[in-house]
């Protein structure tokens, strides 16, 4: 193929142009070669995803969640960091999957079944517990606790405080060094040291139903001092007032805290006529007869359904006071007095109260130095009381005669389903006969 060239001056010479038949020769099609060999149109993110990723990256400065479509909200929640400030997430994020990630990141053991299967409740209850347990009076700013209230008040239903830190002990003067060892041995390590004041907190937790507390320090090691386990009178006073102001409280447990008669009376005086309290546990303390009389008064001015005061120093007179209230009570379902010192004086009083009481279902009198006279009155109870379902008399010296009268009483009872007479010296014959009285009867061997 040839082309005619212009002969005019200044004309440029061009090579001949060939027409390309692209349809006929596909090998000569134009191609775009990308610098990235892996580039593809299929990996270009959608604009909506780019926007959502921007929301995730800037969530702390500008949290956007409720305005999103459900599928976009899920996209954001799955990618949010569990380390975001609680001031941002507490009252905004309700998704349990997010709070599950927060819990798993912070604690290795997470049993959500103990928190009604709510991960958010677990997180805020354990978080607040940790703050209180590490709070040092006169050193920690109370705002660290109070600042959490607006964030957690709607989710905290139970607090289980396993330790309370005392104030930092000031260094002793040099002239006291010679007496420091003897003072420590005697438990006189200087003035009493008050702990965290629950008065600033409990009335602000509008959904709190259960409160468990122990006044002690865990893992004190070589720094052991007796006052690390002290429940001061000021502690008791402030706690009692806080409990009175917590109108939603249903369960109270104060154990292993050296609660004596005076402190017990202080607590009870503030719990009288409490509108919602149903369970009280003051186990492993130092409560004696005067404290027991206060507890008896509480039975008459409350709606308690469960009372547990095992491992204290309650004797006959204290048990008589509780029995007097029990005879007139119409709400208590469970009474646990094991590991006290009731003796037959207290045991018979409790048994006689059950001749009048028609609501108690579970009674534990194990390890109370009771003998045959108590068994005799209990035999009458088995004949007349059709409400009692379980009774524990283990570790008492009821003897052979006590076993015989209990056996006779069981012959006239059709409501009892559990009776524990282990280590009571009743004899094998009575033990066997009692267990065979009724098909519904269950004896613990």
Tab-separated table of C-alpha atoms in Angstrom:
chain	number	residue	atom	x	y	z
A	1	UNK	CA	0.000	0.000	0.000
A	2	UNK	CA	1.425	3.393	-0.986
A	3	UNK	CA	0.544	6.966	-0.087
A	4	UNK	CA	0.992	10.183	-2.069
A	5	UNK	CA	3.446	12.569	-0.389
A	6	UNK	CA	3.040	16.343	-0.576
A	7	UNK	CA	5.837	18.098	-2.374
A	8	UNK	CA	5.134	21.554	-0.947
A	9	UNK	CA	7.906	23.281	0.912
A	10	UNK	CA	7.957	22.627	4.652
A	11	UNK	CA	5.700	19.653	4.364
A	12	UNK	CA	6.577	16.830	6.793
A	13	UNK	CA	6.966	13.295	5.724
A	14	UNK	CA	4.740	10.670	7.489
A	15	UNK	CA	5.030	6.972	7.266
A	16	UNK	CA	2.207	5.066	5.792
A	17	UNK	CA	-0.678	4.283	8.224
A	18	UNK	CA	-2.053	0.807	8.344
A	19	UNK	CA	-5.695	0.191	9.150
A	20	UNK	CA	-6.101	-2.298	11.987
A	21	UNK	CA	-8.983	-4.680	11.863
A	22	UNK	CA	-9.436	-5.201	15.613
A	23	UNK	CA	-12.325	-7.554	15.176
A	24	UNK	CA	-10.285	-9.756	12.929
A	25	UNK	CA	-7.148	-9.827	15.080
A	26	UNK	CA	-7.935	-9.887	18.843
A	27	UNK	CA	-4.225	-10.250	19.672
A	28	UNK	CA	-3.760	-6.593	18.715
A	29	UNK	CA	-6.389	-5.210	21.195
A	30	UNK	CA	-5.329	-2.435	23.575
A	31	UNK	CA	-4.473	-3.598	27.082
A	32	UNK	CA	-4.109	-1.792	30.435
A	33	UNK	CA	-1.361	-3.257	32.563
A	34	UNK	CA	-1.644	-2.326	36.275
A	35	UNK	CA	1.429	-1.702	38.388
A	36	UNK	CA	-0.045	-4.018	41.055
A	37	UNK	CA	-0.370	-7.482	39.518
A	38	UNK	CA	-2.991	-8.415	42.143
A	39	UNK	CA	-5.205	-5.407	41.458
A	40	UNK	CA	-8.760	-6.215	40.568
A	41	UNK	CA	-12.052	-4.415	40.424
A	42	UNK	CA	-13.524	-7.064	42.743
A	43	UNK	CA	-11.459	-5.883	45.777
A	44	UNK	CA	-12.432	-2.235	45.604
A	45	UNK	CA	-14.398	-1.684	48.872
A	46	UNK	CA	-17.883	-0.342	48.765
A	47	UNK	CA	-18.301	3.283	49.713
A	48	UNK	CA	-20.646	2.234	52.538
A	49	UNK	CA	-17.928	-0.002	54.006
A	50	UNK	CA	-15.404	2.815	53.817
A	51	UNK	CA	-17.820	5.021	55.746
A	52	UNK	CA	-18.406	2.331	58.366
A	53	UNK	CA	-14.673	1.797	58.808
A	54	UNK	CA	-14.292	5.522	59.312
A	55	UNK	CA	-16.973	5.382	62.032
A	56	UNK	CA	-15.110	2.542	63.765
A	57	UNK	CA	-11.777	4.401	63.690
A	58	UNK	CA	-13.288	7.600	65.053
A	59	UNK	CA	-15.855	6.093	67.421
A	60	UNK	CA	-14.263	7.513	70.568
A	61	UNK	CA	-14.394	11.099	69.243
A	62	UNK	CA	-17.754	10.800	67.494
A	63	UNK	CA	-19.756	7.692	68.369
A	64	UNK	CA	-22.374	6.908	65.727
A	65	UNK	CA	-24.431	3.774	66.248
A	66	UNK	CA	-28.174	4.141	66.723
A	67	UNK	CA	-28.580	6.025	63.441
A	68	UNK	CA	-27.223	3.068	61.455
A	69	UNK	CA	-29.181	0.328	59.742
A	70	UNK	CA	-29.185	-2.987	61.649
A	71	UNK	CA	-26.651	-4.669	59.344
A	72	UNK	CA	-24.384	-1.616	59.456
A	73	UNK	CA	-24.679	-1.505	63.248
A	74	UNK	CA	-23.554	-5.146	63.439
A	75	UNK	CA	-20.599	-4.322	61.179
A	76	UNK	CA	-19.474	-1.541	63.537
A	77	UNK	CA	-20.048	-3.497	66.780
A	78	UNK	CA	-17.973	-6.442	65.579
A	79	UNK	CA	-15.001	-4.142	64.962
A	80	UNK	CA	-15.129	-1.802	67.960
A	81	UNK	CA	-12.219	-2.113	70.382
A	82	UNK	CA	-13.128	-3.466	73.845
A	83	UNK	CA	-10.652	-0.908	75.228
A	84	UNK	CA	-12.829	2.086	74.389
A	85	UNK	CA	-13.559	4.417	77.356
A	86	UNK	CA	-16.598	3.369	79.382
A	87	UNK	CA	-17.818	6.959	79.251
A	88	UNK	CA	-18.400	6.333	75.537
A	89	UNK	CA	-19.725	2.766	75.548
A	90	UNK	CA	-21.539	2.212	78.870
A	91	UNK	CA	-24.915	3.721	78.079
A	92	UNK	CA	-24.656	3.492	74.294
A	93	UNK	CA	-23.821	-0.139	73.530
A	94	UNK	CA	-26.301	-2.785	74.632
A	95	UNK	CA	-25.051	-5.576	72.355
A	96	UNK	CA	-24.016	-8.495	74.588
A	97	UNK	CA	-21.468	-9.697	72.036
A	98	UNK	CA	-19.420	-6.529	72.513
A	99	UNK	CA	-19.475	-6.866	76.321
A	100	UNK	CA	-18.531	-10.519	76.030
A	101	UNK	CA	-15.349	-9.445	74.235
A	102	UNK	CA	-14.724	-6.875	76.983
A	103	UNK	CA	-15.059	-9.558	79.677
A	104	UNK	CA	-12.904	-12.103	77.858
A	105	UNK	CA	-10.159	-9.547	77.322
A	106	UNK	CA	-10.057	-8.619	81.006
A	107	UNK	CA	-10.717	-11.849	82.916
A	108	UNK	CA	-9.634	-15.392	82.111
A	109	UNK	CA	-12.555	-16.987	83.988
A	110	UNK	CA	-16.006	-15.753	83.006
A	111	UNK	CA	-19.085	-17.664	84.191
A	112	UNK	CA	-21.907	-15.618	82.723
A	113	UNK	CA	-24.542	-17.971	84.146
A	114	UNK	CA	-23.969	-16.334	87.557
A	115	UNK	CA	-25.092	-13.037	86.059
A	116	UNK	CA	-28.379	-14.163	84.476
A	117	UNK	CA	-26.408	-14.743	81.250
A	118	UNK	CA	-25.807	-11.009	80.818
A	119	UNK	CA	-22.244	-10.151	79.789
A	120	UNK	CA	-22.857	-6.457	80.299
A	121	UNK	CA	-24.036	-7.023	83.855
A	122	UNK	CA	-20.988	-9.205	84.529
A	123	UNK	CA	-18.606	-6.569	83.234
A	124	UNK	CA	-19.968	-3.688	85.281
A	125	UNK	CA	-20.447	-5.661	88.495
A	126	UNK	CA	-16.918	-7.059	88.407
A	127	UNK	CA	-15.463	-3.738	87.320
A	128	UNK	CA	-17.093	-1.888	90.224
A	129	UNK	CA	-16.083	-4.636	92.657
A	130	UNK	CA	-12.451	-4.293	91.571
A	131	UNK	CA	-12.518	-0.538	92.085
A	132	UNK	CA	-13.928	-0.894	95.616
A	133	UNK	CA	-11.580	-3.732	96.584
A	134	UNK	CA	-8.537	-1.675	95.594
A	135	UNK	CA	-9.808	1.566	97.138
A	136	UNK	CA	-7.433	2.925	99.808
A	137	UNK	CA	-9.029	5.424	102.210
A	138	UNK	CA	-7.331	8.839	102.333
A	139	UNK	CA	-5.308	7.929	99.251
A	140	UNK	CA	-7.767	7.008	96.492
A	141	UNK	CA	-9.959	9.793	95.136
A	142	UNK	CA	-13.643	8.996	95.877
A	143	UNK	CA	-14.418	10.213	92.355
A	144	UNK	CA	-12.970	6.944	91.032
A	145	UNK	CA	-16.013	5.240	92.558
A	146	UNK	CA	-18.606	7.974	92.183
A	147	UNK	CA	-17.629	8.531	88.551
A	148	UNK	CA	-18.741	4.991	87.783
A	149	UNK	CA	-22.246	5.442	89.185
A	150	UNK	CA	-23.844	7.074	86.100
A	151	UNK	CA	-22.257	4.388	83.937
A	152	UNK	CA	-23.176	1.254	85.899
A	153	UNK	CA	-26.216	2.049	88.061
A	154	UNK	CA	-28.622	0.440	85.572
A	155	UNK	CA	-26.683	-2.825	85.306
A	156	UNK	CA	-25.375	-3.635	88.815
A	157	UNK	CA	-27.694	-5.992	90.706
A	158	UNK	CA	-25.163	-7.706	92.965
A	159	UNK	CA	-21.902	-6.699	94.624
A	160	UNK	CA	-19.591	-9.335	96.104
A	161	UNK	CA	-16.781	-7.506	97.904
A	162	UNK	CA	-14.110	-10.040	98.912
A	163	UNK	CA	-11.697	-7.563	100.521
A	164	UNK	CA	-11.475	-3.972	101.762
A	165	UNK	CA	-8.188	-2.135	102.019
A	166	UNK	CA	-7.379	-0.149	105.191
A	167	UNK	CA	-5.681	3.266	105.094
A	168	UNK	CA	-1.943	3.321	104.512
A	169	UNK	CA	-0.222	2.916	107.834
A	170	UNK	CA	2.057	5.767	108.814
A	171	UNK	CA	5.649	4.845	109.756
A	172	UNK	CA	6.143	4.313	113.475
A	173	UNK	CA	8.514	6.471	115.431
A	174	UNK	CA	11.877	5.030	116.307
A	175	UNK	CA	11.165	4.923	120.042
A	176	UNK	CA	8.287	2.531	119.338
A	177	UNK	CA	10.443	0.030	117.471
A	178	UNK	CA	11.261	-1.999	120.578
A	179	UNK	CA	7.599	-2.597	121.294
A	180	UNK	CA	6.431	-3.146	117.716
A	181	UNK	CA	6.646	-6.944	117.783
A	182	UNK	CA	4.762	-7.341	121.027
A	183	UNK	CA	2.091	-4.883	119.919
A	184	UNK	CA	1.588	-6.811	116.696
A	185	UNK	CA	1.311	-10.087	118.568
A	186	UNK	CA	-1.371	-8.651	120.820
A	187	UNK	CA	-3.327	-7.217	117.926
A	188	UNK	CA	-2.740	-3.629	119.063
A	189	UNK	CA	-1.141	-2.101	116.013
A	190	UNK	CA	-2.208	1.450	116.653
A	191	UNK	CA	-5.619	3.072	116.180
A	192	UNK	CA	-8.522	1.433	114.371
A	193	UNK	CA	-8.534	2.030	110.654
A	194	UNK	CA	-11.775	2.623	108.835
A	195	UNK	CA	-12.432	1.247	105.360
A	196	UNK	CA	-14.373	2.361	102.291
A	197	UNK	CA	-17.568	4.215	103.223
A	198	UNK	CA	-20.458	2.486	101.466
A	199	UNK	CA	-22.676	5.407	102.418
A	200	UNK	CA	-21.489	7.293	99.330
A	201	UNK	CA	-22.476	4.483	96.967
A	202	UNK	CA	-25.261	2.053	97.882
A	203	UNK	CA	-28.186	4.449	97.738
A	204	UNK	CA	-27.130	5.448	94.215
A	205	UNK	CA	-27.284	1.892	92.841
A	206	UNK	CA	-30.978	1.879	92.056
A	207	UNK	CA	-31.111	-1.806	90.998
A	208	UNK	CA	-28.902	-3.372	93.701
A	209	UNK	CA	-30.523	-6.528	95.093
A	210	UNK	CA	-27.648	-8.499	96.637
A	211	UNK	CA	-24.746	-7.261	98.729
A	212	UNK	CA	-21.973	-9.501	100.085
A	213	UNK	CA	-18.998	-8.033	101.950
A	214	UNK	CA	-16.002	-9.255	103.946
A	215	UNK	CA	-13.859	-6.862	105.984
A	216	UNK	CA	-10.451	-8.381	105.393
A	217	UNK	CA	-7.402	-8.193	103.118
A	218	UNK	CA	-6.579	-11.074	100.780
A	219	UNK	CA	-2.997	-12.191	100.276
A	220	UNK	CA	-1.408	-9.912	102.862
A	221	UNK	CA	1.571	-12.312	103.120
A	222	UNK	CA	4.467	-11.125	105.277
A	223	UNK	CA	2.695	-7.802	105.878
A	224	UNK	CA	0.091	-9.489	108.102
A	225	UNK	CA	-1.406	-7.317	110.822
A	226	UNK	CA	-4.525	-7.927	112.868
A	227	UNK	CA	-6.077	-4.620	111.924
A	228	UNK	CA	-6.190	-5.778	108.298
A	229	UNK	CA	-9.137	-7.885	109.466
A	230	UNK	CA	-10.890	-5.274	111.577
A	231	UNK	CA	-14.503	-4.173	111.177
A	232	UNK	CA	-14.475	-0.890	113.061
A	233	UNK	CA	-17.489	0.657	114.751
A	234	UNK	CA	-17.367	3.549	112.289
A	235	UNK	CA	-17.339	0.988	109.447
A	236	UNK	CA	-20.429	-0.598	110.974
A	237	UNK	CA	-22.193	2.717	111.466
A	238	UNK	CA	-21.638	3.905	107.909
A	239	UNK	CA	-22.542	0.489	106.455
A	240	UNK	CA	-25.737	0.282	108.503
A	241	UNK	CA	-26.923	3.677	107.290
A	242	UNK	CA	-26.057	2.745	103.706
A	243	UNK	CA	-28.070	-0.487	103.968
A	244	UNK	CA	-31.057	1.393	105.323
A	245	UNK	CA	-30.989	3.756	102.337
A	246	UNK	CA	-30.778	0.890	99.819
A	247	UNK	CA	-34.486	0.194	99.446
A	248	UNK	CA	-34.093	-2.437	96.714
A	249	UNK	CA	-31.797	-4.752	98.723
A	250	UNK	CA	-33.086	-8.337	99.008
A	251	UNK	CA	-30.008	-10.315	100.110
A	252	UNK	CA	-27.393	-9.200	102.669
A	253	UNK	CA	-24.340	-11.227	103.612
A	254	UNK	CA	-21.658	-10.003	106.038
A	255	UNK	CA	-19.398	-12.882	106.995
A	256	UNK	CA	-15.922	-13.427	108.475
A	257	UNK	CA	-15.857	-9.817	109.646
A	258	UNK	CA	-15.803	-10.079	113.456
A	259	UNK	CA	-19.341	-8.769	113.816
A	260	UNK	CA	-19.950	-8.783	117.587
A	261	UNK	CA	-23.067	-8.013	119.606
A	262	UNK	CA	-22.761	-4.233	119.431
A	263	UNK	CA	-22.179	-4.199	115.692
A	264	UNK	CA	-24.990	-6.683	115.156
A	265	UNK	CA	-27.370	-4.448	117.091
A	266	UNK	CA	-26.259	-1.430	115.066
A	267	UNK	CA	-26.901	-3.261	111.801
A	268	UNK	CA	-30.269	-4.627	112.898
A	269	UNK	CA	-31.530	-1.237	114.107
A	270	UNK	CA	-31.100	0.084	110.571
A	271	UNK	CA	-32.702	-2.967	108.960
A	272	UNK	CA	-35.936	-2.896	110.947
A	273	UNK	CA	-38.969	-2.541	108.681
A	274	UNK	CA	-36.783	-2.758	105.571
A	275	UNK	CA	-39.215	-2.974	102.637
A	276	UNK	CA	-37.428	-5.581	100.505
A	277	UNK	CA	-34.885	-7.540	102.619
A	278	UNK	CA	-35.568	-11.276	102.338
A	279	UNK	CA	-32.261	-13.021	103.180
A	280	UNK	CA	-29.783	-12.220	105.952
A	281	UNK	CA	-26.494	-14.081	106.441
A	282	UNK	CA	-24.205	-13.163	109.363
A	283	UNK	CA	-22.176	-16.365	109.481
A	284	UNK	CA	-18.623	-16.804	110.800
A	285	UNK	CA	-18.805	-13.863	113.187
A	286	UNK	CA	-18.795	-13.200	116.956
A	287	UNK	CA	-22.504	-12.717	117.622
A	288	UNK	CA	-23.647	-13.710	121.102
A	289	UNK	CA	-26.913	-13.610	123.022
A	290	UNK	CA	-27.383	-9.813	122.913
A	291	UNK	CA	-26.935	-9.849	119.152
A	292	UNK	CA	-29.354	-12.794	118.913
A	293	UNK	CA	-31.996	-10.796	120.786
A	294	UNK	CA	-31.628	-8.033	118.189
A	295	UNK	CA	-32.024	-10.636	115.427
A	296	UNK	CA	-35.190	-11.863	117.119
A	297	UNK	CA	-36.532	-8.331	117.046
A	298	UNK	CA	-35.710	-8.158	113.333
A	299	UNK	CA	-37.755	-11.309	112.703
A	300	UNK	CA	-40.805	-9.548	114.087
A	301	UNK	CA	-40.232	-6.387	112.059
A	302	UNK	CA	-39.218	-7.652	108.639
A	303	UNK	CA	-40.260	-10.021	105.879
A	304	UNK	CA	-37.202	-12.265	106.111
A	305	UNK	CA	-37.513	-15.614	104.387
A	306	UNK	CA	-34.014	-16.902	105.150
A	307	UNK	CA	-31.890	-16.324	108.278
A	308	UNK	CA	-28.389	-17.783	108.508
A	309	UNK	CA	-26.204	-17.161	111.564
A	310	UNK	CA	-24.088	-20.280	111.791
A	311	UNK	CA	-20.666	-20.373	113.461
A	312	UNK	CA	-21.277	-17.681	116.073
A	313	UNK	CA	-21.471	-17.658	119.896
A	314	UNK	CA	-25.233	-17.850	120.413
A	315	UNK	CA	-26.200	-19.756	123.547
A	316	UNK	CA	-29.468	-20.693	125.241
A	317	UNK	CA	-30.783	-17.191	126.069
A	318	UNK	CA	-30.071	-15.936	122.531
A	319	UNK	CA	-31.812	-18.963	121.031
A	320	UNK	CA	-34.816	-18.343	123.295
A	321	UNK	CA	-35.110	-14.809	121.915
A	322	UNK	CA	-35.035	-16.129	118.342
A	323	UNK	CA	-37.534	-18.844	119.254
A	324	UNK	CA	-39.924	-16.297	120.777
A	325	UNK	CA	-39.953	-14.398	117.488
A	326	UNK	CA	-40.161	-17.603	115.456
A	327	UNK	CA	-43.326	-18.680	117.240
A	328	UNK	CA	-45.116	-15.568	115.938
A	329	UNK	CA	-43.367	-15.290	112.567
A	330	UNK	CA	-45.246	-16.002	109.355
A	331	UNK	CA	-42.625	-15.329	106.658
A	332	UNK	CA	-39.414	-17.217	107.558
A	333	UNK	CA	-38.847	-20.341	105.460
A	334	UNK	CA	-35.243	-21.261	106.364
A	335	UNK	CA	-33.336	-20.990	109.674
A	336	UNK	CA	-29.686	-22.029	110.014
A	337	UNK	CA	-28.194	-21.967	113.536
A	338	UNK	CA	-25.545	-24.646	113.195
A	339	UNK	CA	-22.193	-24.428	114.966
A	340	UNK	CA	-23.421	-22.285	117.851
A	341	UNK	CA	-23.806	-23.250	121.513
A	342	UNK	CA	-27.551	-23.510	121.927
A	343	UNK	CA	-27.496	-26.548	124.203
A	344	UNK	CA	-30.773	-28.099	125.311
A	345	UNK	CA	-31.979	-24.757	126.643
A	346	UNK	CA	-31.858	-23.230	123.183
A	347	UNK	CA	-32.723	-26.420	121.297
A	348	UNK	CA	-35.916	-27.000	123.261
A	349	UNK	CA	-36.931	-23.358	122.827
A	350	UNK	CA	-36.590	-23.580	119.046
A	351	UNK	CA	-38.482	-26.883	118.997
A	352	UNK	CA	-41.338	-25.502	121.109
A	353	UNK	CA	-41.601	-22.517	118.754
A	354	UNK	CA	-42.173	-24.962	115.894
A	355	UNK	CA	-45.261	-26.270	117.678
A	356	UNK	CA	-46.796	-22.863	116.861
A	357	UNK	CA	-44.961	-21.862	113.694
A	358	UNK	CA	-46.548	-22.989	110.425
A	359	UNK	CA	-44.243	-21.512	107.774
A	360	UNK	CA	-40.666	-22.742	108.460
A	361	UNK	CA	-39.581	-25.478	106.041
A	362	UNK	CA	-35.826	-25.880	106.571
A	363	UNK	CA	-34.111	-26.003	109.971
A	364	UNK	CA	-30.399	-26.605	110.671
A	365	UNK	CA	-29.364	-27.188	114.307
A	366	UNK	CA	-26.199	-29.217	113.693
A	367	UNK	CA	-23.281	-28.997	116.126
A	368	UNK	CA	-25.108	-27.263	119.003
A	369	UNK	CA	-24.383	-29.495	122.028
A	370	UNK	CA	-27.982	-30.756	122.167
A	371	UNK	CA	-28.983	-34.035	123.808
A	372	UNK	CA	-32.052	-36.188	124.516
A	373	UNK	CA	-34.332	-33.431	125.987
A	374	UNK	CA	-34.192	-31.542	122.697
A	375	UNK	CA	-34.929	-34.749	120.759
A	376	UNK	CA	-37.996	-35.316	122.961
A	377	UNK	CA	-39.538	-31.942	122.090
A	378	UNK	CA	-38.633	-32.391	118.425
A	379	UNK	CA	-40.516	-35.677	118.485
A	380	UNK	CA	-43.644	-33.721	119.408
A	381	UNK	CA	-42.923	-31.330	116.562
A	382	UNK	CA	-42.789	-34.240	114.107
A	383	UNK	CA	-46.221	-35.319	115.273
A	384	UNK	CA	-47.911	-31.897	115.155
A	385	UNK	CA	-46.042	-29.878	112.522
A	386	UNK	CA	-46.892	-30.657	108.895
A	387	UNK	CA	-44.940	-27.748	107.382
A	388	UNK	CA	-41.354	-28.662	108.200
A	389	UNK	CA	-39.653	-30.424	105.282
A	390	UNK	CA	-36.011	-30.708	106.351
A	391	UNK	CA	-34.246	-30.830	109.695
A	392	UNK	CA	-30.529	-31.268	110.375
A	393	UNK	CA	-29.511	-32.517	113.831
A	394	UNK	CA	-26.061	-33.821	112.945
A	395	UNK	CA	-23.139	-33.690	115.370
A	396	UNK	CA	-25.320	-33.518	118.495
A	397	UNK	CA	-25.296	-36.128	121.266
A	398	UNK	CA	-28.930	-37.241	121.085
A	399	UNK	CA	-28.097	-40.748	122.280
A	400	UNK	CA	-30.042	-43.989	122.051
A	401	UNK	CA	-33.061	-42.663	123.921
A	402	UNK	CA	-33.124	-39.557	121.739
A	403	UNK	CA	-33.121	-41.784	118.678
A	404	UNK	CA	-36.065	-43.784	120.010
A	405	UNK	CA	-38.264	-40.720	120.560
A	406	UNK	CA	-37.374	-39.323	117.139
A	407	UNK	CA	-38.251	-42.682	115.630
A	408	UNK	CA	-41.635	-42.600	117.347
A	409	UNK	CA	-42.294	-39.059	116.144
A	410	UNK	CA	-41.421	-39.960	112.559
A	411	UNK	CA	-44.026	-42.725	112.606
A	412	UNK	CA	-46.685	-39.992	112.794
A	413	UNK	CA	-45.133	-37.619	110.234
A	414	UNK	CA	-45.825	-37.660	106.505
A	415	UNK	CA	-44.382	-34.298	105.423
A	416	UNK	CA	-40.677	-34.606	106.285
A	417	UNK	CA	-38.432	-35.329	103.287
A	418	UNK	CA	-34.980	-34.937	104.837
A	419	UNK	CA	-33.546	-35.612	108.258
A	420	UNK	CA	-29.829	-35.623	108.986
A	421	UNK	CA	-28.904	-37.512	112.175
A	422	UNK	CA	-25.284	-38.301	111.366
A	423	UNK	CA	-22.898	-38.489	114.342
A	424	UNK	CA	-25.710	-38.212	116.911
A	425	UNK	CA	-25.174	-41.577	118.665
A	426	UNK	CA	-28.792	-42.638	118.068
A	427	UNK	CA	-27.872	-46.218	117.245
A	428	UNK	CA	-28.155	-48.179	114.036
A	429	UNK	CA	-31.655	-49.501	114.743
A	430	UNK	CA	-33.197	-46.034	115.172
A	431	UNK	CA	-31.161	-44.752	112.247
A	432	UNK	CA	-32.532	-47.486	109.990
A	433	UNK	CA	-36.120	-47.257	111.245
A	434	UNK	CA	-36.282	-43.494	110.783
A	435	UNK	CA	-35.003	-43.809	107.223
A	436	UNK	CA	-37.651	-46.421	106.411
A	437	UNK	CA	-40.667	-44.662	107.887
A	438	UNK	CA	-41.850	-43.060	104.642
A	439	UNK	CA	-40.932	-43.516	100.954
A	440	UNK	CA	-40.651	-39.723	100.725
A	441	UNK	CA	-38.152	-39.643	103.596
A	442	UNK	CA	-34.473	-39.203	102.731
A	443	UNK	CA	-31.698	-39.839	105.222
A	444	UNK	CA	-28.063	-38.831	104.590
A	445	UNK	CA	-25.832	-41.770	105.545
